[in-house]
Amino acid sequence: MSAALPAKLAEIRDDFLALSQQDRLQLLLEFSQELPELPPRFADHPDLLERVEECQSPVFIFVEIDDDSVVHLHATAPREAPTTRGFASILVQGLAGLTVDEVLAVPSDYPLTLGLTEAVSPLRIRGMSGLLGRAQRQVRERAA
Amino acid sequence: MAVATDPNPAFTDFAHPERLVSSDWLAEHLGEPGLVVVESDEDVLLYETGHIEGAVKIDWHTDLNDPVLRDYLDGAGFAELLSRKGISRDDTVVIYGDKNNWWAAYALWVFTLFGHEDVRLLDGGRAKWEAEGRAYTTEVPSPAATEYPVVERDDAAVRAFKEDVLSHLGNPLIDVRSPEEYVGDRTTAPAYPEEGTLRAGHIPSAQNVPWAKAVAEDGSFKSKPELDVIYREGAGLKDGDNVIAYCRIGERSSHTWFVLTHLLGFEGVRNYDGSWTEWGSAVRVPIVKGSEPGAVPAH
């Protein structure tokens, strides 16, 4: 079962793979700068957010599913943790507009396909795998 | 060409005050010939968001580790790295970074394996530099390549392997991990990823002194009297002791290695970089669980 990767995730992957190792870091930095601020309703309710233990820096996520079964991923991580912010931002952008089924079909090894293991190191990539795994688990729980 | 040391009175109590520079000193000496500033962080992108002017980046994963063996780079690799970063063998190197200089101290320890003579830490690292409102730039310097000589790594002086730790039992060991890891409730630092260690606990007789106890609130090192209370009174270290420090993969313990060696003046301190990820998975090595150090096992 190899459903096609959602278009935005595929585009992000291809953008990374087209670059040199050093430029891949720069692209990750740009993603980190694009991570949107949390909606104000979360700022007042930090308890709603789940900490991603697989990441070395404090990163919190929250998944919402709207009436059309579209998933909305929210994430926050500190400014001093740009790598983690970059990982979160890739997922926020890559999963935007996807339905519950589409999010659950994203292969768990997607973070490993971005060509970042050399520039970022395999251990650090695990943090992104943890983010994706927890987002999918929240989607599964909330969709149930 | 080495640069003058920082005469800061806050450092004079330390055994080797020449190993520290203050942010004032660094700001004054930036750009001086013979001085290279190196940033080494946990976060691989932090340098790209802004760094001290002229600083070059050295990353622990991608630069200092061998990509295949669980080992550091070799003499040729180190020479290639430092040549590329524009560092000469007789340069003064000042290292700083995030997380209380955790990774900066690790980089300094690796420089020590290759006998780079004049390598110092910026006291307080990034946090203090930022808190003082000092400048960062995103401009990445392109230093002219140097010809750093190929110097073989000398592991004997400051690095311990598992067999060394086994034969060291009966001498002081400092476990610098969190109390949860020491007791055996978990195998990784709180909020850090699992690295696949099979057993939890600590090496028998090791004293638990979490590494960050050596750090003051502003990120700088605590004073000599404060450090004496922690390591001499608290952990029972005495002059002449032969000490090995360990943690999970050898990085937090290089911070403690720096404190014991350069600030408190213990000689022959070694860092067991295999640390818990090796010990906790090794066959039939002794392990103690719980908050007590436990007895030295009979050989």
CSV table of C-alpha atoms in Angstrom, one decimal:
chain,number,residue,atom,x,y,z
A,1,MET,CA,0.0,0.0,0.0
A,2,SER,CA,1.9,3.0,-1.3
A,3,ALA,CA,-0.6,5.8,-1.6
A,4,ALA,CA,1.0,8.8,-3.4
A,5,LEU,CA,2.6,11.3,-1.0
A,6,PRO,CA,0.5,14.4,-0.7
A,7,ALA,CA,1.5,17.0,-3.2
A,8,LYS,CA,2.8,19.6,-0.7
A,9,LEU,CA,5.0,17.1,1.2
A,10,ALA,CA,6.4,15.8,-2.1
A,11,GLU,CA,7.2,19.3,-3.2
A,12,ILE,CA,9.0,20.1,0.1
A,13,ARG,CA,11.0,16.9,-0.3
A,14,ASP,CA,11.9,17.6,-3.8
A,15,ASP,CA,12.9,21.2,-2.9
A,16,PHE,CA,15.3,19.8,-0.3
A,17,LEU,CA,16.8,17.1,-2.5
A,18,ALA,CA,17.5,19.6,-5.3
A,19,LEU,CA,19.9,21.5,-3.0
A,20,SER,CA,23.5,21.1,-1.8
A,21,GLN,CA,23.9,20.0,1.8
A,22,GLN,CA,24.7,23.5,3.0
A,23,ASP,CA,21.7,25.0,1.2
A,24,ARG,CA,19.4,22.3,2.7
A,25,LEU,CA,20.3,23.8,6.1
A,26,GLN,CA,19.4,27.3,4.8
A,27,LEU,CA,16.1,26.0,3.6
A,28,LEU,CA,15.4,24.4,6.9
A,29,LEU,CA,16.2,27.7,8.5
A,30,GLU,CA,13.7,29.4,6.2
A,31,PHE,CA,11.0,26.9,7.3
A,32,SER,CA,11.9,27.6,10.9
A,33,GLN,CA,11.2,31.3,10.3
A,34,GLU,CA,7.9,30.6,8.8
A,35,LEU,CA,6.4,28.6,11.7
A,36,PRO,CA,3.2,30.5,12.4
A,37,GLU,CA,2.4,31.8,15.9
A,38,LEU,CA,-0.1,29.8,17.8
A,39,PRO,CA,-3.7,31.0,17.6
A,40,PRO,CA,-4.4,33.1,20.7
A,41,ARG,CA,-6.8,30.4,22.0
A,42,PHE,CA,-3.8,28.2,22.6
A,43,ALA,CA,-1.7,30.8,24.2
A,44,ASP,CA,-4.2,30.9,27.0
A,45,HIS,CA,-4.4,27.2,27.2
A,46,PRO,CA,-0.9,25.7,27.2
A,47,ASP,CA,-2.4,22.5,28.8
A,48,LEU,CA,-4.0,21.7,25.5
A,49,LEU,CA,-0.6,21.2,23.9
A,50,GLU,CA,1.3,18.0,23.9
A,51,ARG,CA,5.0,18.0,24.4
A,52,VAL,CA,7.0,16.0,21.9
A,53,GLU,CA,9.5,14.1,24.0
A,54,GLU,CA,11.5,12.8,21.0
A,55,CYS,CA,12.7,16.4,20.4
A,56,GLN,CA,15.6,17.7,22.3
A,57,SER,CA,14.1,21.1,22.6
A,58,PRO,CA,10.7,21.9,24.1
A,59,VAL,CA,8.2,21.6,21.2
A,60,PHE,CA,4.5,21.4,21.7
A,61,ILE,CA,1.8,20.3,19.2
A,62,PHE,CA,-2.0,20.3,19.0
A,63,VAL,CA,-4.1,18.8,16.3
A,64,GLU,CA,-7.6,20.0,15.4
A,65,ILE,CA,-10.0,18.4,13.0
A,66,ASP,CA,-12.7,20.6,11.5
A,67,ASP,CA,-16.2,19.7,10.3
A,68,ASP,CA,-14.9,18.7,6.8
A,69,SER,CA,-12.4,16.2,8.4
A,70,VAL,CA,-9.6,18.5,7.5
A,71,VAL,CA,-6.6,18.4,9.9
A,72,HIS,CA,-5.1,21.5,11.4
A,73,LEU,CA,-1.7,21.1,13.1
A,74,HIS,CA,-0.5,23.8,15.5
A,75,ALA,CA,3.1,23.7,16.9
A,76,THR,CA,5.3,25.9,19.0
A,77,ALA,CA,9.0,25.8,19.8
A,78,PRO,CA,11.4,28.4,21.2
A,79,ARG,CA,13.4,30.7,19.0
A,80,GLU,CA,16.6,29.1,20.3
A,81,ALA,CA,15.6,25.8,18.8
A,82,PRO,CA,15.5,26.6,15.0
A,83,THR,CA,16.0,23.0,13.9
A,84,THR,CA,13.0,21.9,15.8
A,85,ARG,CA,11.0,24.9,14.6
A,86,GLY,CA,12.0,24.0,11.1
A,87,PHE,CA,10.8,20.4,11.5
A,88,ALA,CA,7.5,21.5,12.9
A,89,SER,CA,7.1,24.1,10.2
A,90,ILE,CA,7.6,21.5,7.4
A,91,LEU,CA,4.8,19.4,8.9
A,92,VAL,CA,2.5,22.4,9.5
A,93,GLN,CA,2.9,23.4,5.8
A,94,GLY,CA,3.1,19.9,4.4
A,95,LEU,CA,-0.1,18.7,6.2
A,96,ALA,CA,-2.1,21.8,5.6
A,97,GLY,CA,-5.5,21.1,4.1
A,98,LEU,CA,-5.1,17.3,4.3
A,99,THR,CA,-7.9,15.1,5.5
A,100,VAL,CA,-7.7,12.7,8.4
A,101,ASP,CA,-7.2,9.8,6.1
A,102,GLU,CA,-4.5,11.6,4.1
A,103,VAL,CA,-2.6,12.6,7.2
A,104,LEU,CA,-2.7,9.0,8.6
A,105,ALA,CA,-1.4,7.7,5.2
A,106,VAL,CA,1.8,9.8,5.4
A,107,PRO,CA,4.6,7.3,5.7
A,108,SER,CA,6.4,7.4,9.0
A,109,ASP,CA,9.8,7.6,7.3
A,110,TYR,CA,8.9,10.8,5.5
A,111,PRO,CA,11.5,12.8,7.6
A,112,LEU,CA,14.2,10.4,6.5
A,113,THR,CA,13.5,11.1,2.8
A,114,LEU,CA,14.3,14.9,2.9
A,115,GLY,CA,18.0,14.4,2.5
A,116,LEU,CA,18.8,16.0,5.8
A,117,THR,CA,20.4,13.1,7.6
A,118,GLU,CA,23.9,14.2,6.5
A,119,ALA,CA,23.5,17.9,7.2
A,120,VAL,CA,21.5,17.5,10.4
A,121,SER,CA,22.4,14.0,11.6
A,122,PRO,CA,20.2,10.9,12.0
A,123,LEU,CA,19.7,11.5,15.7
A,124,ARG,CA,18.3,14.9,15.2
A,125,ILE,CA,16.0,13.7,12.4
A,126,ARG,CA,14.4,11.4,15.0
A,127,GLY,CA,12.9,14.5,16.6
A,128,MET,CA,10.9,15.1,13.4
A,129,SER,CA,9.8,11.5,13.2
A,130,GLY,CA,8.6,11.9,16.7
A,131,LEU,CA,6.6,15.0,15.8
A,132,LEU,CA,5.0,13.3,12.8
A,133,GLY,CA,4.2,10.2,14.9
A,134,ARG,CA,2.6,12.2,17.7
A,135,ALA,CA,0.6,14.3,15.2
A,136,GLN,CA,-0.8,11.2,13.6
A,137,ARG,CA,-1.6,9.6,16.9
A,138,GLN,CA,-3.6,12.8,17.9
A,139,VAL,CA,-5.4,12.7,14.6
A,140,ARG,CA,-6.3,9.0,15.2
A,141,GLU,CA,-7.5,9.7,18.7
A,142,ARG,CA,-9.6,12.8,17.8
A,143,ALA,CA,-11.0,11.1,14.7
A,144,ALA,CA,-12.1,8.1,16.7
B,1,MET,CA,50.2,33.2,17.7
B,2,ALA,CA,48.5,33.0,21.1
B,3,VAL,CA,46.5,36.0,22.4
B,4,ALA,CA,46.9,37.4,25.9
B,5,THR,CA,44.8,35.8,28.6
B,6,ASP,CA,41.8,37.4,30.3
B,7,PRO,CA,43.0,38.9,33.6
B,8,ASN,CA,39.4,39.0,34.9
B,9,PRO,CA,39.6,38.8,38.7
B,10,ALA,CA,36.5,36.4,38.7
B,11,PHE,CA,38.8,33.7,37.2
B,12,THR,CA,41.9,34.1,39.3
B,13,ASP,CA,40.8,31.5,41.9
B,14,PHE,CA,40.5,28.8,39.3
B,15,ALA,CA,43.4,26.4,38.7
B,16,HIS,CA,43.7,27.4,35.1
B,17,PRO,CA,42.1,30.8,34.6
B,18,GLU,CA,43.7,31.0,31.2
B,19,ARG,CA,41.0,28.6,30.0
B,20,LEU,CA,38.2,31.1,30.4
B,21,VAL,CA,37.4,34.4,28.8
B,22,SER,CA,34.6,36.8,29.7
B,23,SER,CA,32.3,38.4,27.2
B,24,ASP,CA,33.9,41.8,27.9
B,25,TRP,CA,37.3,40.3,27.0
B,26,LEU,CA,36.0,38.7,23.8
B,27,ALA,CA,34.2,41.8,22.7
B,28,GLU,CA,37.5,43.7,23.1
B,29,HIS,CA,39.6,41.1,21.3
B,30,LEU,CA,37.4,40.2,18.4
B,31,GLY,CA,39.3,40.3,15.1
B,32,GLU,CA,42.7,40.2,16.8
B,33,PRO,CA,45.2,38.2,14.7
B,34,GLY,CA,45.7,34.7,16.3
B,35,LEU,CA,42.3,34.5,17.8
B,36,VAL,CA,39.6,32.3,16.2
B,37,VAL,CA,36.1,32.1,17.7
B,38,VAL,CA,34.2,28.9,17.3
B,39,GLU,CA,30.5,28.3,18.0
B,40,SER,CA,29.4,24.8,18.9
B,41,ASP,CA,25.7,24.1,19.7
B,42,GLU,CA,23.2,21.4,20.3
B,43,ASP,CA,21.0,22.9,17.6
B,44,VAL,CA,22.6,22.6,14.2
B,45,LEU,CA,20.9,25.7,12.9
B,46,LEU,CA,21.4,28.1,15.8
B,47,TYR,CA,24.6,29.5,14.4
B,48,GLU,CA,22.8,30.3,11.1
B,49,THR,CA,20.2,32.4,13.0
B,50,GLY,CA,23.0,34.7,14.3
B,51,HIS,CA,26.5,34.3,15.8
B,52,ILE,CA,29.3,36.4,17.2
B,53,GLU,CA,31.0,38.3,14.4
B,54,GLY,CA,33.7,36.3,12.7
B,55,ALA,CA,32.9,33.0,14.6
B,56,VAL,CA,33.1,29.8,12.6
B,57,LYS,CA,30.8,26.9,13.3
B,58,ILE,CA,31.8,23.4,14.4
B,59,ASP,CA,29.0,20.9,14.8
B,60,TRP,CA,29.4,17.9,17.1
B,61,HIS,CA,27.5,15.5,14.9
B,62,THR,CA,28.5,16.5,11.5
B,63,ASP,CA,32.1,17.7,12.1
B,64,LEU,CA,33.6,16.0,15.2
B,65,ASN,CA,32.2,12.5,14.9
B,66,ASP,CA,33.4,9.8,12.5
B,67,PRO,CA,30.5,9.1,10.2
B,68,VAL,CA,31.0,5.3,10.4
B,69,LEU,CA,32.8,4.3,13.6
B,70,ARG,CA,31.5,5.4,16.9
B,71,ASP,CA,34.6,7.5,17.4
B,72,TYR,CA,35.9,11.0,16.8
B,73,LEU,CA,37.6,12.0,13.6
B,74,ASP,CA,41.2,11.0,13.2
B,75,GLY,CA,44.3,13.2,12.9
B,76,ALA,CA,43.8,13.8,9.1
B,77,GLY,CA,40.2,14.6,9.6
B,78,PHE,CA,40.9,17.1,12.3
B,79,ALA,CA,43.6,18.7,10.3
B,80,GLU,CA,41.2,19.0,7.3
B,81,LEU,CA,38.4,20.4,9.5
B,82,LEU,CA,40.6,23.0,11.2
B,83,SER,CA,42.4,24.0,8.0
B,84,ARG,CA,39.0,24.6,6.4
B,85,LYS,CA,37.9,26.7,9.4
B,86,GLY,CA,41.0,28.8,9.1
B,87,ILE,CA,42.5,27.7,12.4
B,88,SER,CA,46.3,27.3,12.9
B,89,ARG,CA,47.9,25.1,15.4
B,90,ASP,CA,49.2,28.0,17.5
B,91,ASP,CA,46.0,30.0,17.3
B,92,THR,CA,44.0,30.9,20.4
B,93,VAL,CA,40.6,29.2,20.0
B,94,VAL,CA,37.6,30.5,22.1
B,95,ILE,CA,34.6,28.2,22.0
B,96,TYR,CA,31.0,29.2,23.0
B,97,GLY,CA,27.6,27.7,22.5
B,98,ASP,CA,24.0,27.1,23.7
B,99,LYS,CA,22.8,25.2,26.7
B,100,ASN,CA,25.4,26.5,29.2
B,101,ASN,CA,28.3,25.7,26.9
B,102,TRP,CA,27.4,22.0,27.0
B,103,TRP,CA,28.5,21.3,23.4
B,104,ALA,CA,31.2,24.0,23.5
B,105,ALA,CA,32.9,22.1,26.4
B,106,TYR,CA,32.5,18.9,24.3
B,107,ALA,CA,34.3,20.5,21.4
B,108,LEU,CA,37.0,21.8,23.7
B,109,TRP,CA,37.5,18.3,25.0
B,110,VAL,CA,37.9,17.0,21.4
B,111,PHE,CA,40.4,19.7,20.6
B,112,THR,CA,42.3,18.5,23.7
B,113,LEU,CA,42.4,15.0,22.3
B,114,PHE,CA,44.5,16.5,19.5
B,115,GLY,CA,46.6,18.5,21.8
B,116,HIS,CA,45.5,21.9,20.5
B,117,GLU,CA,47.2,24.0,23.2
B,118,ASP,CA,45.4,27.2,23.6
B,119,VAL,CA,41.6,26.5,23.6
B,120,ARG,CA,39.3,28.4,25.9
B,121,LEU,CA,35.6,28.7,26.7
B,122,LEU,CA,33.6,31.9,26.6
B,123,ASP,CA,32.2,32.0,30.2
B,124,GLY,CA,28.4,32.0,30.0
B,125,GLY,CA,28.2,31.1,26.3
B,126,ARG,CA,25.4,32.3,24.1
B,127,ALA,CA,23.0,32.9,26.9
B,128,LYS,CA,25.2,35.5,28.7
B,129,TRP,CA,26.3,37.2,25.5
B,130,GLU,CA,22.6,37.6,24.5
B,131,ALA,CA,21.5,38.7,28.0
B,132,GLU,CA,24.1,41.5,27.8
B,133,GLY,CA,22.5,42.6,24.6
B,134,ARG,CA,25.7,42.0,22.5
B,135,ALA,CA,25.6,41.8,18.8
B,136,TYR,CA,25.2,38.8,16.5
B,137,THR,CA,25.6,38.7,12.7
B,138,THR,CA,24.3,36.2,10.2
B,139,GLU,CA,27.3,36.8,7.9
B,140,VAL,CA,29.3,33.6,7.6
B,141,PRO,CA,33.0,34.3,7.4
B,142,SER,CA,35.1,32.7,4.7
B,143,PRO,CA,38.5,32.4,6.4
B,144,ALA,CA,41.5,31.7,4.3
B,145,ALA,CA,42.4,28.0,4.6
B,146,THR,CA,45.3,27.2,6.9
B,147,GLU,CA,47.6,24.2,6.9
B,148,TYR,CA,46.8,22.6,10.2
B,149,PRO,CA,49.3,19.8,10.8
B,150,VAL,CA,48.1,16.2,11.0
B,151,VAL,CA,48.4,15.4,14.7
B,152,GLU,CA,47.4,11.9,15.8
B,153,ARG,CA,44.7,11.9,18.4
B,154,ASP,CA,46.0,11.0,21.9
B,155,ASP,CA,43.2,9.3,23.8
B,156,ALA,CA,45.3,8.1,26.8
B,157,ALA,CA,45.3,11.4,28.8
B,158,VAL,CA,41.7,12.5,28.9
B,159,ARG,CA,39.6,9.7,27.5
B,160,ALA,CA,38.5,6.5,29.2
B,161,PHE,CA,37.2,3.4,27.5
B,162,LYS,CA,34.9,0.7,29.1
B,163,GLU,CA,37.9,-1.5,30.0
B,164,ASP,CA,39.6,1.5,31.6
B,165,VAL,CA,36.5,2.1,33.7
B,166,LEU,CA,36.4,-1.5,34.8
B,167,SER,CA,40.0,-1.4,36.0
B,168,HIS,CA,39.3,2.1,37.6
B,169,LEU,CA,36.6,0.8,39.9
B,170,GLY,CA,37.6,1.7,43.5
B,171,ASN,CA,38.6,5.2,42.3
B,172,PRO,CA,36.2,8.1,42.1
B,173,LEU,CA,33.6,8.1,39.4
B,174,ILE,CA,31.3,11.1,38.8
B,175,ASP,CA,27.9,10.4,37.0
B,176,VAL,CA,26.8,13.7,35.7
B,177,ARG,CA,23.4,12.6,34.4
B,178,SER,CA,20.0,13.6,35.9
B,179,PRO,CA,19.0,11.9,39.2
B,180,GLU,CA,16.3,10.0,37.2
B,181,GLU,CA,18.9,8.4,35.0
B,182,TYR,CA,21.3,7.7,37.9
B,183,VAL,CA,18.6,6.0,39.9
B,184,GLY,CA,17.6,3.9,36.9
B,185,ASP,CA,14.1,5.2,36.3
B,186,ARG,CA,15.0,6.1,32.8
B,187,THR,CA,18.0,5.8,30.4
B,188,THR,CA,17.9,9.2,28.8
B,189,ALA,CA,17.8,12.8,30.1
B,190,PRO,CA,14.3,14.0,30.8
B,191,ALA,CA,12.8,15.1,27.5
B,192,TYR,CA,15.6,13.7,25.4
B,193,PRO,CA,15.2,11.0,22.8
B,194,GLU,CA,15.7,7.3,23.7
B,195,GLU,CA,19.0,6.1,22.4
B,196,GLY,CA,18.4,2.4,22.8
B,197,THR,CA,20.2,1.6,26.1
B,198,LEU,CA,19.1,-1.8,27.4
B,199,ARG,CA,19.5,-1.3,31.2
B,200,ALA,CA,19.1,1.6,33.5
B,201,GLY,CA,21.1,2.6,36.6
B,202,HIS,CA,24.7,3.7,37.3
B,203,ILE,CA,28.2,2.4,37.5
B,204,PRO,CA,28.8,1.0,41.0
B,205,SER,CA,30.3,3.6,43.5
B,206,ALA,CA,29.7,6.6,41.1
B,207,GLN,CA,28.6,9.8,42.8
B,208,ASN,CA,25.7,11.6,41.1
B,209,VAL,CA,26.6,15.3,40.4
B,210,PRO,CA,24.4,16.6,37.5
B,211,TRP,CA,26.6,18.6,35.2
B,212,ALA,CA,24.6,21.8,35.4
B,213,LYS,CA,25.2,22.2,39.1
B,214,ALA,CA,28.5,23.8,38.1
B,215,VAL,CA,26.6,26.6,36.3
B,216,ALA,CA,25.3,29.8,37.9
B,217,GLU,CA,22.0,31.4,36.9
B,218,ASP,CA,23.5,33.6,34.2
B,219,GLY,CA,25.1,30.7,32.5
B,220,SER,CA,28.6,31.4,33.7
B,221,PHE,CA,30.6,28.9,35.9
B,222,LYS,CA,30.1,29.1,39.6
B,223,SER,CA,32.9,30.4,41.8
B,224,LYS,CA,35.8,28.2,43.0
B,225,PRO,CA,34.4,28.1,46.6
B,226,GLU,CA,31.0,27.1,45.3
B,227,LEU,CA,32.5,24.4,43.1
B,228,ASP,CA,34.5,23.1,46.0
B,229,VAL,CA,31.4,22.6,48.0
B,230,ILE,CA,29.8,20.6,45.2
B,231,TYR,CA,32.7,18.4,44.1
B,232,ARG,CA,34.9,18.2,47.2
B,233,GLU,CA,32.4,18.3,50.1
B,234,GLY,CA,29.5,16.9,48.1
B,235,ALA,CA,31.0,14.2,46.0
B,236,GLY,CA,34.0,13.6,48.2
B,237,LEU,CA,36.8,14.3,45.7
B,238,LYS,CA,40.2,14.9,47.2
B,239,ASP,CA,43.5,16.3,45.8
B,240,GLY,CA,45.4,13.6,44.0
B,241,ASP,CA,42.2,11.7,43.1
B,242,ASN,CA,42.1,9.9,39.8
B,243,VAL,CA,38.6,10.7,38.4
B,244,ILE,CA,36.5,9.5,35.5
B,245,ALA,CA,33.3,11.3,34.6
B,246,TYR,CA,30.6,9.9,32.4
B,247,CYS,CA,27.0,10.7,31.2
B,248,ARG,CA,25.0,9.2,28.4
B,249,ILE,CA,27.1,9.8,25.3
B,250,GLY,CA,30.1,11.7,26.8
B,251,GLU,CA,29.0,15.3,26.1
B,252,ARG,CA,27.6,16.4,29.5
B,253,SER,CA,30.6,14.8,31.1
B,254,SER,CA,33.0,16.8,29.0
B,255,HIS,CA,31.5,19.9,30.7
B,256,THR,CA,32.3,18.3,34.1
B,257,TRP,CA,35.7,17.2,32.8
B,258,PHE,CA,36.4,20.9,32.1
B,259,VAL,CA,35.3,22.0,35.5
B,260,LEU,CA,37.4,19.3,37.3
B,261,THR,CA,40.4,19.8,35.1
B,262,HIS,CA,40.6,23.5,34.4
B,263,LEU,CA,38.7,25.1,37.2
B,264,LEU,CA,39.4,22.9,40.2
B,265,GLY,CA,42.8,21.6,39.0
B,266,PHE,CA,42.4,17.8,39.3
B,267,GLU,CA,45.0,16.1,37.2
B,268,GLY,CA,44.4,13.1,35.0
B,269,VAL,CA,40.6,13.5,34.9
B,270,ARG,CA,39.2,11.3,32.0
B,271,ASN,CA,35.9,11.4,30.2
B,272,TYR,CA,34.3,8.1,29.5
B,273,ASP,CA,32.6,9.0,26.3
B,274,GLY,CA,31.0,5.6,25.7
B,275,SER,CA,29.1,6.4,28.9
B,276,TRP,CA,25.7,5.0,29.6
B,277,THR,CA,24.8,4.1,26.0
B,278,GLU,CA,27.7,1.7,26.1
B,279,TRP,CA,27.7,0.6,29.7
B,280,GLY,CA,23.9,0.1,29.9
B,281,SER,CA,24.1,-2.2,27.0
B,282,ALA,CA,27.3,-4.0,27.6
B,283,VAL,CA,27.2,-7.7,28.7
B,284,ARG,CA,27.9,-8.5,32.4
B,285,VAL,CA,29.3,-5.2,33.5
B,286,PRO,CA,28.2,-4.3,37.1
B,287,ILE,CA,25.2,-1.9,37.5
B,288,VAL,CA,23.6,-0.5,40.6
B,289,LYS,CA,20.0,0.8,40.7
B,290,GLY,CA,18.7,3.3,43.2
B,291,SER,CA,19.9,6.5,44.8
B,292,GLU,CA,22.9,5.0,46.7
B,293,PRO,CA,26.3,4.8,44.9
B,294,GLY,CA,26.7,1.1,45.8
B,295,ALA,CA,29.8,-0.9,46.7
B,296,VAL,CA,32.8,-1.4,44.4
B,297,PRO,CA,32.4,-4.9,43.1
B,298,ALA,CA,35.1,-7.5,43.8
B,299,HIS,CA,37.3,-7.9,40.7
